[in-house]
Coordinates of C-alpha atoms in Angstrom, one line a residue:
X9 CA -19.9 -181.9 47.7
X10 CA -20.0 -178.4 49.1
X11 CA -16.8 -177.1 50.6
X12 CA -16.5 -175.3 53.9
X13 CA -16.4 -171.6 53.1
X14 CA -13.3 -171.1 55.3
X15 CA -11.5 -174.0 53.6
X16 CA -8.7 -173.0 51.4
X17 CA -7.5 -175.3 48.6
X18 CA -3.9 -176.4 48.9
X19 CA -1.8 -175.4 45.9
X20 CA -0.7 -179.0 45.2
X21 CA -4.3 -180.1 45.0
X22 CA -5.2 -177.4 42.6
X23 CA -2.2 -178.4 40.5
X24 CA -3.4 -182.0 40.4
X25 CA -7.0 -181.0 39.5
X26 CA -5.9 -178.7 36.7
X27 CA -2.9 -180.7 35.5
X28 CA -0.8 -177.6 36.1
X29 CA -2.7 -175.6 33.6
X30 CA -3.7 -172.0 34.1
X31 CA -7.2 -170.4 33.8
X32 CA -8.9 -170.9 30.4
X33 CA -9.3 -167.9 28.2
X34 CA -12.5 -169.3 26.7
X35 CA -14.8 -166.3 26.1
X36 CA -17.9 -168.4 26.8
X37 CA -16.7 -169.1 30.3
X38 CA -17.5 -165.9 32.1
X39 CA -18.7 -166.3 35.7
X40 CA -22.4 -166.2 34.8
X41 CA -22.3 -168.5 31.7
X42 CA -24.7 -171.4 32.2
X43 CA -23.1 -174.8 31.8
X44 CA -25.3 -177.8 30.8
X45 CA -24.1 -181.5 30.8
X46 CA -24.5 -183.2 27.5
X47 CA -23.5 -186.6 28.7
X48 CA -23.3 -188.7 31.9
X49 CA -20.0 -189.1 33.8
X50 CA -17.9 -192.1 32.9
X51 CA -15.9 -194.3 35.2
X52 CA -12.6 -193.3 33.7
X53 CA -13.2 -189.6 34.2
X54 CA -11.3 -187.5 36.7
X55 CA -13.6 -187.2 39.8
X56 CA -13.9 -183.4 39.4
X57 CA -15.0 -183.7 35.7
X58 CA -17.6 -186.3 36.8
X59 CA -18.8 -183.9 39.6
X60 CA -19.2 -181.1 37.1
X61 CA -21.4 -183.3 34.9
X62 CA -23.6 -184.4 37.8
X63 CA -24.0 -180.7 39.0
X64 CA -24.8 -179.6 35.4
X65 CA -27.8 -181.9 34.9
X66 CA -29.6 -178.6 35.0
X67 CA -28.1 -175.3 33.8
X68 CA -25.6 -174.1 36.4
X69 CA -23.5 -170.9 36.4
X70 CA -19.7 -171.2 36.4
X71 CA -19.6 -169.4 39.7
X72 CA -22.1 -171.8 41.3
X73 CA -19.9 -174.7 40.2
X74 CA -17.0 -173.0 41.8
X75 CA -18.9 -172.8 45.1
X76 CA -20.3 -176.3 45.0
X77 CA -16.9 -177.9 44.1
X78 CA -15.0 -175.7 46.6
X79 CA -12.5 -174.7 43.8
X80 CA -11.5 -171.3 42.5
X81 CA -13.3 -170.1 39.4
X82 CA -10.0 -170.3 37.5
X83 CA -9.7 -174.0 38.2
X84 CA -13.3 -174.6 37.3
X85 CA -12.7 -172.9 34.0
X86 CA -9.9 -175.3 33.2
X87 CA -12.1 -178.3 34.0
X88 CA -14.9 -176.8 31.9
X89 CA -12.5 -176.2 28.9
X90 CA -11.7 -179.9 29.0
X91 CA -15.4 -180.9 29.0
X92 CA -16.2 -178.3 26.3
X93 CA -13.5 -179.8 24.1
X94 CA -15.0 -183.2 24.3
X95 CA -18.6 -182.0 23.9
X96 CA -19.5 -183.3 27.4
X97 CA -20.9 -179.9 28.3
X98 CA -22.2 -176.8 26.5
X99 CA -22.1 -173.2 27.6
X100 CA -25.0 -170.9 27.3
X101 CA -24.1 -167.2 27.1
X102 CA -25.9 -164.4 28.7
X103 CA -27.5 -162.1 26.1
X104 CA -26.4 -158.5 26.1
X105 CA -29.3 -156.1 26.7
X106 CA -28.9 -154.5 23.3
X107 CA -29.8 -157.8 21.7
X108 CA -32.7 -158.8 23.9
X109 CA -36.2 -158.5 22.7
X110 CA -39.1 -157.4 24.8
X111 CA -39.5 -154.9 27.6
X112 CA -36.4 -153.4 29.3
X113 CA -36.5 -153.4 33.1
X114 CA -36.2 -150.3 35.1
X115 CA -32.8 -150.3 37.0
X116 CA -34.4 -148.6 40.0
X117 CA -37.1 -151.3 40.3
X118 CA -34.5 -154.0 40.0
X119 CA -32.5 -152.3 42.7
X120 CA -35.5 -152.2 45.0
X121 CA -36.2 -155.9 44.3
X122 CA -32.6 -156.8 45.1
X123 CA -32.7 -154.8 48.4
X124 CA -36.0 -156.5 49.4
X125 CA -34.5 -160.0 48.7
X126 CA -31.5 -159.2 50.7
X127 CA -33.7 -158.2 53.7
X128 CA -35.4 -161.7 53.6

């Protein structure tokens, strides 16, 4: 269900997908929050809700859902807020580095790894 990267969603389609609602202000829905489906799609669901549940069979970041669905992150957040309200999905938050246990990673090493991966 991947959208063409040059494809722009029409405003009327986005209005229909979100029911005219704006972006959700749910703090757990930052772009890197991992979303996990807690139930299967049902036949009466909106097709976008069902697609989210199928994509989230394994933990999937909000921004990945946006790319896969071909929708802006703000529209995906609205869909996710609906699914969170019904318990159909859960959100896993990233843990701040001040709370993490274990070794801290050297920023220079991480930068070198990122550069090496980008060269691949």
